[in-house]
Amino acid sequence: MPDAEGLTQSFRRLIAAHGPISLLQYMGEANARYYASRDPLGSAGDFVTAPEISQMFGEMVGLWLADIWIRAGRPEPVRYVELGPGRGTLARDALRAAQKAGLKPEVHFVEASPALRAVQQAAFPDAQWHDDLSGVMPGAPILLIANEFFDALPVRQLVATDEGWRERMVATAEAPEGEGVRFIPVAGQKPMDSAVPEPMRGAAAGTILETCPGAAAVVQDVAHLLGESGGAALFIDYGYDRPQTGSTLQAVCAHRKTDPFVDPGEADLTALVDFATMRAVAQEAGARWLGTATQGDWLNVLGIQQRAAVLANAAPHKAEEVHAALRRLTDVEEMGRLFKVMGLAGRDWPDGAGLIVS
Ligand code: SAH
């Protein structure tokens, strides 16, 4: 596989030959390259996710899944499905907690990255891997979880200009001698007004509308599986649950924000997740929306404070570490408010613990 230099060069050739590429393509190819070749998680990597902060996170997910499964009448067989499992840490903690409640599901992972599949395989030799959800056949009910998966899927942006709405594209910029290639966002040529909802058509120049077609497609697939096989799904990510405008694209490398338009394939490109649209897509596709909560509220309702107290008592020399992790996961200034938890279920499945329907 070509390296990041190769991706910069191939984008440059493509743009020279055919003109600017869409931001959707730029982000999609950059992230495919980024994840394919490395394990980006942890303090030595580029970013840290909730399951990598503390075992308590995965345990709360496992208890949520076990609780809804028990109240659904303990159907067997049942399948655990995780989208983008990273290092497999969340699955390990969740399934350990679930097992204590009697839940021992088959394990299915949807993972695109060969590098991360290899890490997951070491922890779960008996799991089944799929490139996308189409590999998970209808059958036994599913208990599905996706943590920080949707934010990595590419977004499409439309921008209002004085000439009307245009797609946001990526072009090459003249870089001073010796500084290499730079990419810049530009407005495309083709009128896109018909892709913009009626009330937004006359928005001020510069307004940006961001959508994530890949997220909508995955949510639709999850809703169809829930309809055919029954089960429940939890989506956890940083995002917003009221419609908003503006670009939320960002790049993170070595725990720092960097320029998304420099060195594609070398930094993790993310966008905030639009939970309102995901809810609408899921309901349209026939799933039950169980509610959306902030991560802090959800973890507190599920009992993370009590779990932290137990862990701190059991290992007093680690008490400070446990409380620091608890703060990072739940505090409104940290992950507690920006991160949201949304639940879905099949028609005859019960409500989910800790979720708010409003
Ligand atoms: N859920 C893990 C990892 C988050 S990183 C955690 O919380 O720690 C994002 C994960 O999604 C990685 O495993 C990455 O390889 C995977 N991923 C990103 N885009 C994907 C895609 N289009 N299809 C399948 N997996 C993808």
mmCIF file of C-alpha atoms and ligand atoms in Angstrom:
data_model
loop_
_atom_site.group_PDB
_atom_site.id
_atom_site.type_symbol
_atom_site.label_atom_id
_atom_site.label_comp_id
_atom_site.label_asym_id
_atom_site.label_seq_id
_atom_site.Cartn_x
_atom_site.Cartn_y
_atom_site.Cartn_z
ATOM 1 C CA MET A 1 0.000 0.000 0.000
ATOM 2 C CA PRO A 2 1.410 3.453 -0.887
ATOM 3 C CA ASP A 3 2.370 5.650 2.074
ATOM 4 C CA ALA A 4 0.933 9.074 2.962
ATOM 5 C CA GLU A 5 3.343 10.729 0.572
ATOM 6 C CA GLY A 6 1.746 8.487 -2.045
ATOM 7 C CA LEU A 7 -1.745 9.694 -1.083
ATOM 8 C CA THR A 8 -0.702 13.353 -1.284
ATOM 9 C CA GLN A 9 0.805 12.661 -4.700
ATOM 10 C CA SER A 10 -2.192 10.727 -5.986
ATOM 11 C CA PHE A 11 -4.619 13.455 -4.813
ATOM 12 C CA ARG A 12 -2.392 16.016 -6.522
ATOM 13 C CA ARG A 13 -2.352 14.079 -9.812
ATOM 14 C CA LEU A 14 -6.093 13.501 -9.666
ATOM 15 C CA ILE A 15 -6.794 17.191 -9.057
ATOM 16 C CA ALA A 16 -4.361 18.264 -11.807
ATOM 17 C CA ALA A 17 -6.098 15.948 -14.283
ATOM 18 C CA HIS A 18 -9.773 16.348 -13.334
ATOM 19 C CA GLY A 19 -10.068 19.407 -11.099
ATOM 20 C CA PRO A 20 -10.914 19.565 -7.366
ATOM 21 C CA ILE A 21 -12.146 16.413 -5.583
ATOM 22 C CA SER A 22 -15.055 16.396 -3.137
ATOM 23 C CA LEU A 23 -14.316 16.785 0.573
ATOM 24 C CA LEU A 24 -16.209 13.487 0.978
ATOM 25 C CA GLN A 25 -13.675 11.668 -1.199
ATOM 26 C CA TYR A 26 -10.728 13.444 0.427
ATOM 27 C CA MET A 27 -11.816 12.513 3.964
ATOM 28 C CA GLY A 28 -12.865 8.974 2.996
ATOM 29 C CA GLU A 29 -9.567 8.106 1.333
ATOM 30 C CA ALA A 30 -7.475 9.873 3.967
ATOM 31 C CA ASN A 31 -9.126 7.919 6.815
ATOM 32 C CA ALA A 32 -9.046 4.600 4.957
ATOM 33 C CA ARG A 33 -5.299 5.120 4.560
ATOM 34 C CA TYR A 34 -4.875 6.334 8.120
ATOM 35 C CA TYR A 35 -6.610 3.379 9.812
ATOM 36 C CA ALA A 36 -5.384 0.670 7.438
ATOM 37 C CA SER A 37 -1.781 0.954 8.462
ATOM 38 C CA ARG A 38 -1.700 1.565 12.218
ATOM 39 C CA ASP A 39 -3.158 1.271 15.708
ATOM 40 C CA PRO A 40 -3.837 4.958 16.454
ATOM 41 C CA LEU A 41 -5.200 4.451 19.981
ATOM 42 C CA GLY A 42 -3.628 5.075 23.361
ATOM 43 C CA SER A 43 -1.155 7.499 24.870
ATOM 44 C CA ALA A 44 1.606 6.548 22.396
ATOM 45 C CA GLY A 45 -0.799 6.943 19.460
ATOM 46 C CA ASP A 46 -2.896 9.845 18.226
ATOM 47 C CA PHE A 47 -5.997 9.799 20.442
ATOM 48 C CA VAL A 48 -7.539 8.056 23.465
ATOM 49 C CA THR A 49 -11.128 6.776 23.498
ATOM 50 C CA ALA A 50 -13.429 6.132 26.477
ATOM 51 C CA PRO A 51 -12.794 2.354 26.673
ATOM 52 C CA GLU A 52 -9.047 3.048 26.656
ATOM 53 C CA ILE A 53 -9.461 5.492 29.576
ATOM 54 C CA SER A 54 -11.035 2.976 31.941
ATOM 55 C CA GLN A 55 -12.559 -0.515 32.098
ATOM 56 C CA MET A 56 -15.614 1.114 33.726
ATOM 57 C CA PHE A 57 -16.820 2.408 30.349
ATOM 58 C CA GLY A 58 -16.991 -1.014 28.691
ATOM 59 C CA GLU A 59 -18.510 -2.497 31.841
ATOM 60 C CA MET A 60 -21.403 -0.006 31.748
ATOM 61 C CA VAL A 61 -21.988 -0.830 28.061
ATOM 62 C CA GLY A 62 -21.992 -4.556 28.873
ATOM 63 C CA LEU A 63 -24.457 -4.080 31.726
ATOM 64 C CA TRP A 64 -26.765 -1.996 29.521
ATOM 65 C CA LEU A 65 -26.779 -4.732 26.873
ATOM 66 C CA ALA A 66 -27.284 -7.509 29.443
ATOM 67 C CA ASP A 67 -30.099 -5.579 31.136
ATOM 68 C CA ILE A 68 -32.115 -5.042 27.958
ATOM 69 C CA TRP A 69 -31.468 -8.658 26.887
ATOM 70 C CA ILE A 70 -32.726 -9.967 30.248
ATOM 71 C CA ARG A 71 -35.865 -7.820 30.059
ATOM 72 C CA ALA A 72 -36.419 -9.042 26.471
ATOM 73 C CA GLY A 73 -36.677 -12.582 27.894
ATOM 74 C CA ARG A 74 -33.053 -13.733 27.437
ATOM 75 C CA PRO A 75 -33.374 -14.835 23.794
ATOM 76 C CA GLU A 76 -30.751 -17.407 22.688
ATOM 77 C CA PRO A 77 -28.781 -17.510 20.544
ATOM 78 C CA VAL A 78 -27.878 -13.835 20.521
ATOM 79 C CA ARG A 79 -25.064 -11.920 18.792
ATOM 80 C CA TYR A 80 -22.782 -9.119 19.998
ATOM 81 C CA VAL A 81 -21.952 -6.872 17.042
ATOM 82 C CA GLU A 82 -19.408 -4.056 17.327
ATOM 83 C CA LEU A 83 -18.670 -1.464 14.648
ATOM 84 C CA GLY A 84 -15.037 -0.291 14.569
ATOM 85 C CA PRO A 85 -13.855 -2.178 17.683
ATOM 86 C CA GLY A 86 -10.401 -0.559 17.764
ATOM 87 C CA ARG A 87 -8.189 -2.655 20.037
ATOM 88 C CA GLY A 88 -11.105 -4.786 21.254
ATOM 89 C CA THR A 89 -10.898 -3.192 24.710
ATOM 90 C CA LEU A 90 -14.571 -2.206 24.851
ATOM 91 C CA ALA A 91 -15.652 -5.704 23.746
ATOM 92 C CA ARG A 92 -13.438 -7.324 26.378
ATOM 93 C CA ASP A 93 -14.771 -5.186 29.258
ATOM 94 C CA ALA A 94 -18.393 -5.266 28.054
ATOM 95 C CA LEU A 95 -18.489 -9.015 27.506
ATOM 96 C CA ARG A 96 -16.839 -9.730 30.870
ATOM 97 C CA ALA A 97 -19.515 -7.669 32.637
ATOM 98 C CA ALA A 98 -22.302 -9.164 30.496
ATOM 99 C CA GLN A 99 -21.155 -12.705 31.227
ATOM 100 C CA LYS A 100 -21.653 -12.119 34.949
ATOM 101 C CA ALA A 101 -25.299 -11.433 34.101
ATOM 102 C CA GLY A 102 -25.540 -14.651 32.091
ATOM 103 C CA LEU A 103 -25.137 -13.129 28.613
ATOM 104 C CA LYS A 104 -22.621 -15.008 26.412
ATOM 105 C CA PRO A 105 -23.219 -13.920 22.833
ATOM 106 C CA GLU A 106 -21.489 -14.861 19.588
ATOM 107 C CA VAL A 107 -19.036 -12.076 18.659
ATOM 108 C CA HIS A 108 -19.124 -10.203 15.330
ATOM 109 C CA PHE A 109 -16.800 -7.332 14.445
ATOM 110 C CA VAL A 110 -17.230 -4.888 11.557
ATOM 111 C CA GLU A 111 -13.722 -3.580 10.921
ATOM 112 C CA ALA A 112 -12.109 -2.152 7.795
ATOM 113 C CA SER A 113 -8.520 -1.872 9.050
ATOM 114 C CA PRO A 114 -6.219 -4.895 8.600
ATOM 115 C CA ALA A 115 -3.896 -3.507 11.291
ATOM 116 C CA LEU A 116 -6.694 -3.262 13.885
ATOM 117 C CA ARG A 117 -8.203 -6.616 12.849
ATOM 118 C CA ALA A 118 -4.891 -8.209 13.780
ATOM 119 C CA VAL A 119 -5.020 -6.602 17.254
ATOM 120 C CA GLN A 120 -8.664 -7.704 17.709
ATOM 121 C CA GLN A 121 -7.853 -11.248 16.584
ATOM 122 C CA ALA A 122 -5.309 -11.641 19.368
ATOM 123 C CA ALA A 123 -7.993 -10.843 21.984
ATOM 124 C CA PHE A 124 -10.927 -12.609 20.261
ATOM 125 C CA PRO A 125 -9.665 -15.561 18.221
ATOM 126 C CA ASP A 126 -13.215 -16.906 17.770
ATOM 127 C CA ALA A 127 -14.870 -13.695 16.580
ATOM 128 C CA GLN A 128 -16.213 -13.259 13.056
ATOM 129 C CA TRP A 129 -15.101 -10.261 11.009
ATOM 130 C CA HIS A 130 -17.072 -8.363 8.384
ATOM 131 C CA ASP A 131 -16.174 -5.508 6.033
ATOM 132 C CA ASP A 132 -19.584 -3.949 6.596
ATOM 133 C CA LEU A 133 -22.970 -4.816 8.106
ATOM 134 C CA SER A 134 -24.128 -6.656 4.984
ATOM 135 C CA GLY A 135 -21.985 -9.558 6.265
ATOM 136 C CA VAL A 136 -24.131 -9.862 9.412
ATOM 137 C CA MET A 137 -27.019 -12.016 8.218
ATOM 138 C CA PRO A 138 -30.561 -11.771 9.595
ATOM 139 C CA GLY A 139 -31.137 -14.472 12.221
ATOM 140 C CA ALA A 140 -30.482 -14.322 15.951
ATOM 141 C CA PRO A 141 -31.131 -10.979 17.719
ATOM 142 C CA ILE A 142 -28.224 -8.520 17.752
ATOM 143 C CA LEU A 143 -26.799 -6.431 20.588
ATOM 144 C CA LEU A 144 -24.859 -3.783 18.696
ATOM 145 C CA ILE A 145 -22.428 -1.136 19.917
ATOM 146 C CA ALA A 146 -20.470 1.548 18.067
ATOM 147 C CA ASN A 147 -18.173 3.853 20.055
ATOM 148 C CA GLU A 148 -16.332 6.628 18.187
ATOM 149 C CA PHE A 149 -17.114 4.899 14.894
ATOM 150 C CA PHE A 150 -19.459 7.338 13.143
ATOM 151 C CA ASP A 151 -17.177 10.362 13.668
ATOM 152 C CA ALA A 152 -14.566 8.726 11.410
ATOM 153 C CA LEU A 153 -16.951 8.364 8.451
ATOM 154 C CA PRO A 154 -16.514 10.974 5.695
ATOM 155 C CA VAL A 155 -18.762 14.028 5.548
ATOM 156 C CA ARG A 156 -20.074 15.959 2.608
ATOM 157 C CA GLN A 157 -20.283 19.722 2.945
ATOM 158 C CA LEU A 158 -22.385 22.205 0.995
ATOM 159 C CA VAL A 159 -21.492 25.883 1.168
ATOM 160 C CA ALA A 160 -23.664 28.922 0.374
ATOM 161 C CA THR A 161 -22.006 31.341 -2.075
ATOM 162 C CA ASP A 162 -23.199 34.544 -3.759
ATOM 163 C CA GLU A 163 -24.032 32.365 -6.782
ATOM 164 C CA GLY A 164 -26.025 29.803 -4.759
ATOM 165 C CA TRP A 165 -25.180 26.537 -2.974
ATOM 166 C CA ARG A 166 -22.101 24.553 -4.022
ATOM 167 C CA GLU A 167 -20.404 21.359 -2.818
ATOM 168 C CA ARG A 168 -17.224 21.952 -0.825
ATOM 169 C CA MET A 169 -14.311 20.551 -2.800
ATOM 170 C CA VAL A 170 -10.581 20.198 -2.207
ATOM 171 C CA ALA A 171 -8.048 21.828 -4.550
ATOM 172 C CA THR A 172 -4.277 22.198 -4.453
ATOM 173 C CA ALA A 173 -2.810 25.526 -3.409
ATOM 174 C CA GLU A 174 0.405 27.097 -4.635
ATOM 175 C CA ALA A 175 2.886 26.398 -1.856
ATOM 176 C CA PRO A 176 6.038 28.443 -1.425
ATOM 177 C CA GLU A 177 9.234 26.743 -2.662
ATOM 178 C CA GLY A 178 10.257 23.829 -0.410
ATOM 179 C CA GLU A 179 6.981 23.658 1.547
ATOM 180 C CA GLY A 180 5.424 20.764 -0.340
ATOM 181 C CA VAL A 181 1.834 20.529 -1.498
ATOM 182 C CA ARG A 182 -1.007 22.206 0.357
ATOM 183 C CA PHE A 183 -4.650 21.431 -0.131
ATOM 184 C CA ILE A 184 -7.415 23.990 0.363
ATOM 185 C CA PRO A 185 -11.206 23.818 0.488
ATOM 186 C CA VAL A 186 -12.928 25.579 -2.420
ATOM 187 C CA ALA A 187 -16.515 25.898 -3.635
ATOM 188 C CA GLY A 188 -17.348 23.586 -6.573
ATOM 189 C CA GLN A 189 -18.789 24.789 -9.882
ATOM 190 C CA LYS A 190 -21.985 22.778 -9.984
ATOM 191 C CA PRO A 191 -25.164 24.334 -8.505
ATOM 192 C CA MET A 192 -26.324 22.257 -5.508
ATOM 193 C CA ASP A 193 -29.367 24.274 -4.393
ATOM 194 C CA SER A 194 -31.714 21.358 -4.984
ATOM 195 C CA ALA A 195 -29.791 19.316 -2.359
ATOM 196 C CA VAL A 196 -30.488 21.951 0.329
ATOM 197 C CA PRO A 197 -33.709 21.920 2.408
ATOM 198 C CA GLU A 198 -36.106 24.706 1.347
ATOM 199 C CA PRO A 199 -35.773 26.890 4.497
ATOM 200 C CA MET A 200 -31.959 26.952 4.094
ATOM 201 C CA ARG A 201 -31.884 28.004 0.439
ATOM 202 C CA GLY A 202 -31.433 31.731 1.105
ATOM 203 C CA ALA A 203 -28.794 31.372 3.865
ATOM 204 C CA ALA A 204 -25.971 33.915 4.081
ATOM 205 C CA ALA A 205 -22.851 33.312 1.967
ATOM 206 C CA GLY A 206 -20.372 31.165 3.871
ATOM 207 C CA THR A 207 -23.014 29.021 5.619
ATOM 208 C CA ILE A 208 -21.974 25.361 5.608
ATOM 209 C CA LEU A 209 -24.279 22.335 5.741
ATOM 210 C CA GLU A 210 -22.562 19.099 6.716
ATOM 211 C CA THR A 211 -24.028 15.633 6.187
ATOM 212 C CA CYS A 212 -22.641 12.125 6.589
ATOM 213 C CA PRO A 213 -24.103 9.829 3.930
ATOM 214 C CA GLY A 214 -22.101 6.851 5.247
ATOM 215 C CA ALA A 215 -23.534 7.263 8.757
ATOM 216 C CA ALA A 216 -27.074 7.405 7.381
ATOM 217 C CA ALA A 217 -26.444 4.224 5.370
ATOM 218 C CA VAL A 218 -25.063 2.346 8.399
ATOM 219 C CA VAL A 219 -27.951 3.474 10.636
ATOM 220 C CA GLN A 220 -30.383 2.257 7.996
ATOM 221 C CA ASP A 221 -28.640 -1.143 7.892
ATOM 222 C CA VAL A 222 -28.755 -1.380 11.699
ATOM 223 C CA ALA A 223 -32.467 -0.481 11.709
ATOM 224 C CA HIS A 224 -33.224 -3.150 9.092
ATOM 225 C CA LEU A 225 -31.296 -5.788 11.066
ATOM 226 C CA LEU A 226 -33.172 -4.804 14.244
ATOM 227 C CA GLY A 227 -36.427 -5.119 12.297
ATOM 228 C CA GLU A 228 -35.582 -8.555 10.896
ATOM 229 C CA SER A 229 -33.755 -10.127 13.832
ATOM 230 C CA GLY A 230 -34.706 -8.058 16.903
ATOM 231 C CA GLY A 231 -32.217 -6.658 19.367
ATOM 232 C CA ALA A 232 -30.871 -3.309 20.484
ATOM 233 C CA ALA A 233 -28.131 -0.888 19.431
ATOM 234 C CA LEU A 234 -26.092 1.786 21.219
ATOM 235 C CA PHE A 235 -24.272 4.560 19.376
ATOM 236 C CA ILE A 236 -21.809 6.608 21.435
ATOM 237 C CA ASP A 237 -19.910 9.520 19.930
ATOM 238 C CA TYR A 238 -19.206 13.215 20.144
ATOM 239 C CA GLY A 239 -21.909 15.112 18.417
ATOM 240 C CA TYR A 240 -25.047 17.218 18.601
ATOM 241 C CA ASP A 241 -28.722 16.337 18.895
ATOM 242 C CA ARG A 242 -30.270 19.526 17.464
ATOM 243 C CA PRO A 243 -29.711 20.524 13.816
ATOM 244 C CA GLN A 244 -26.814 22.967 13.351
ATOM 245 C CA THR A 245 -24.752 24.513 10.561
ATOM 246 C CA GLY A 246 -20.990 24.954 10.138
ATOM 247 C CA SER A 247 -18.023 22.699 9.468
ATOM 248 C CA THR A 248 -17.032 20.360 12.303
ATOM 249 C CA LEU A 249 -14.193 18.714 10.385
ATOM 250 C CA GLN A 250 -11.028 18.351 12.448
ATOM 251 C CA ALA A 251 -7.740 16.492 12.362
ATOM 252 C CA VAL A 252 -5.955 15.014 15.358
ATOM 253 C CA CYS A 253 -2.386 13.742 15.379
ATOM 254 C CA ALA A 254 -0.338 12.863 18.475
ATOM 255 C CA HIS A 255 -3.136 14.250 20.731
ATOM 256 C CA ARG A 256 -3.028 17.667 19.022
ATOM 257 C CA LYS A 257 -5.377 19.334 16.582
ATOM 258 C CA THR A 258 -3.711 19.721 13.197
ATOM 259 C CA ASP A 259 -4.672 21.100 9.785
ATOM 260 C CA PRO A 260 -6.982 18.588 8.009
ATOM 261 C CA PHE A 261 -5.631 19.799 4.657
ATOM 262 C CA VAL A 262 -2.006 18.873 5.307
ATOM 263 C CA ASP A 263 -0.625 15.305 4.986
ATOM 264 C CA PRO A 264 -3.871 13.387 4.300
ATOM 265 C CA GLY A 265 -3.634 9.869 5.729
ATOM 266 C CA GLU A 266 -1.324 10.908 8.579
ATOM 267 C CA ALA A 267 -3.931 12.311 10.993
ATOM 268 C CA ASP A 268 -7.342 11.087 12.155
ATOM 269 C CA LEU A 269 -10.018 13.152 10.403
ATOM 270 C CA THR A 270 -13.316 13.383 12.266
ATOM 271 C CA ALA A 271 -16.573 15.289 12.210
ATOM 272 C CA LEU A 272 -19.201 15.643 14.929
ATOM 273 C CA VAL A 273 -22.054 13.151 14.688
ATOM 274 C CA ASP A 274 -25.524 14.470 13.853
ATOM 275 C CA PHE A 275 -27.690 12.452 16.276
ATOM 276 C CA ALA A 276 -30.930 14.159 15.194
ATOM 277 C CA THR A 277 -30.517 12.915 11.640
ATOM 278 C CA MET A 278 -29.453 9.447 12.790
ATOM 279 C CA ARG A 279 -32.603 9.233 14.898
ATOM 280 C CA ALA A 280 -34.799 10.307 11.975
ATOM 281 C CA VAL A 281 -33.140 7.827 9.599
ATOM 282 C CA ALA A 282 -33.501 4.977 12.119
ATOM 283 C CA GLN A 283 -37.179 5.703 12.755
ATOM 284 C CA GLU A 284 -37.874 6.036 9.038
ATOM 285 C CA ALA A 285 -36.309 2.593 8.572
ATOM 286 C CA GLY A 286 -38.628 1.117 11.215
ATOM 287 C CA ALA A 287 -36.456 0.989 14.363
ATOM 288 C CA ARG A 288 -37.617 2.102 17.806
ATOM 289 C CA TRP A 289 -35.659 5.090 19.088
ATOM 290 C CA LEU A 290 -35.011 4.482 22.791
ATOM 291 C CA GLY A 291 -33.745 7.984 23.496
ATOM 292 C CA THR A 292 -30.545 10.001 23.568
ATOM 293 C CA ALA A 293 -28.619 11.102 26.661
ATOM 294 C CA THR A 294 -25.328 12.800 27.373
ATOM 295 C CA GLN A 295 -22.563 10.325 28.163
ATOM 296 C CA GLY A 296 -22.165 11.769 31.672
ATOM 297 C CA ASP A 297 -25.852 11.388 32.578
ATOM 298 C CA TRP A 298 -26.053 7.934 31.045
ATOM 299 C CA LEU A 299 -22.985 6.590 32.863
ATOM 300 C CA ASN A 300 -24.202 8.076 36.153
ATOM 301 C CA VAL A 301 -27.655 6.497 35.847
ATOM 302 C CA LEU A 302 -26.045 3.138 35.102
ATOM 303 C CA GLY A 303 -24.018 3.362 38.312
ATOM 304 C CA ILE A 304 -20.508 4.317 37.270
ATOM 305 C CA GLN A 305 -19.969 6.258 40.530
ATOM 306 C CA GLN A 306 -20.683 3.114 42.556
ATOM 307 C CA ARG A 307 -18.443 1.039 40.291
ATOM 308 C CA ALA A 308 -15.625 3.583 40.735
ATOM 309 C CA ALA A 309 -16.002 3.374 44.526
ATOM 310 C CA VAL A 310 -15.743 -0.436 44.411
ATOM 311 C CA LEU A 311 -12.627 -0.324 42.207
ATOM 312 C CA ALA A 312 -11.002 2.364 44.346
ATOM 313 C CA ASN A 313 -11.673 0.375 47.560
ATOM 314 C CA ALA A 314 -10.310 -2.818 46.059
ATOM 315 C CA ALA A 315 -7.051 -1.131 45.019
ATOM 316 C CA PRO A 316 -6.469 1.958 47.218
ATOM 317 C CA HIS A 317 -3.144 2.736 45.492
ATOM 318 C CA LYS A 318 -5.148 3.203 42.281
ATOM 319 C CA ALA A 319 -7.981 5.261 43.789
ATOM 320 C CA GLU A 320 -6.672 8.538 42.368
ATOM 321 C CA GLU A 321 -6.392 7.019 38.879
ATOM 322 C CA VAL A 322 -9.939 5.630 39.066
ATOM 323 C CA HIS A 323 -11.352 8.998 40.094
ATOM 324 C CA ALA A 324 -9.426 10.824 37.384
ATOM 325 C CA ALA A 325 -10.858 8.414 34.790
ATOM 326 C CA LEU A 326 -14.347 8.875 36.231
ATOM 327 C CA ARG A 327 -14.007 12.642 35.847
ATOM 328 C CA ARG A 328 -12.794 12.382 32.252
ATOM 329 C CA LEU A 329 -15.709 10.154 31.292
ATOM 330 C CA THR A 330 -18.505 12.012 33.083
ATOM 331 C CA ASP A 331 -17.547 15.650 33.745
ATOM 332 C CA VAL A 332 -19.446 18.175 31.580
ATOM 333 C CA GLU A 333 -16.168 19.977 30.891
ATOM 334 C CA GLU A 334 -14.602 16.754 29.610
ATOM 335 C CA MET A 335 -16.458 13.948 27.758
ATOM 336 C CA GLY A 336 -19.641 14.107 29.848
ATOM 337 C CA ARG A 337 -21.664 16.545 27.772
ATOM 338 C CA LEU A 338 -20.167 16.606 24.258
ATOM 339 C CA PHE A 339 -20.449 12.823 23.971
ATOM 340 C CA LYS A 340 -23.957 11.443 23.465
ATOM 341 C CA VAL A 341 -25.468 7.987 23.792
ATOM 342 C CA MET A 342 -28.342 6.989 21.508
ATOM 343 C CA GLY A 343 -30.282 3.735 21.770
ATOM 344 C CA LEU A 344 -32.338 1.872 19.168
ATOM 345 C CA ALA A 345 -34.270 -1.371 19.370
ATOM 346 C CA GLY A 346 -36.416 -3.752 17.410
ATOM 347 C CA ARG A 347 -40.213 -3.404 17.644
ATOM 348 C CA ASP A 348 -40.916 -5.765 20.528
ATOM 349 C CA TRP A 349 -37.854 -4.959 22.567
ATOM 350 C CA PRO A 350 -38.093 -3.092 25.914
ATOM 351 C CA ASP A 351 -36.822 0.418 26.752
ATOM 352 C CA GLY A 352 -33.126 1.035 27.411
ATOM 353 C CA ALA A 353 -31.718 2.046 30.802
ATOM 354 C CA GLY A 354 -30.639 5.662 31.264
ATOM 355 C CA LEU A 355 -31.903 7.060 27.954
ATOM 356 C CA ILE A 356 -34.109 10.097 27.681
ATOM 357 C CA VAL A 357 -36.987 10.353 25.222
ATOM 358 C CA SER A 358 -37.834 13.995 24.514
HETATM 359 N N1 SAH B 1 -14.382 1.826 19.053
HETATM 360 C C1 SAH B 1 -12.960 1.885 19.332
HETATM 361 C C2 SAH B 1 -12.134 2.482 18.194
HETATM 362 C C3 SAH B 1 -12.522 3.843 17.674
HETATM 363 S S1 SAH B 1 -11.517 4.344 16.306
HETATM 364 C C4 SAH B 1 -12.735 2.637 20.634
HETATM 365 O O1 SAH B 1 -13.679 3.254 21.122
HETATM 366 O O2 SAH B 1 -11.610 2.613 21.131
HETATM 367 C C5 SAH B 1 -12.536 4.005 14.909
HETATM 368 C C6 SAH B 1 -12.666 2.539 14.576
HETATM 369 O O3 SAH B 1 -13.516 2.411 13.418
HETATM 370 C C7 SAH B 1 -11.374 1.844 14.190
HETATM 371 O O4 SAH B 1 -11.444 0.490 14.615
HETATM 372 C C8 SAH B 1 -11.384 1.954 12.659
HETATM 373 O O5 SAH B 1 -10.509 1.061 12.010
HETATM 374 C C9 SAH B 1 -12.839 1.700 12.372
HETATM 375 N N2 SAH B 1 -13.331 2.249 11.102
HETATM 376 C C10 SAH B 1 -13.199 3.517 10.639
HETATM 377 N N3 SAH B 1 -13.836 3.664 9.460
HETATM 378 C C11 SAH B 1 -14.396 2.467 9.178
HETATM 379 C C12 SAH B 1 -15.206 1.981 8.105
HETATM 380 N N4 SAH B 1 -15.547 2.768 7.089
HETATM 381 N N5 SAH B 1 -15.617 0.678 8.140
HETATM 382 C C13 SAH B 1 -15.278 -0.121 9.176
HETATM 383 N N6 SAH B 1 -14.519 0.284 10.219
HETATM 384 C C14 SAH B 1 -14.079 1.554 10.224
#
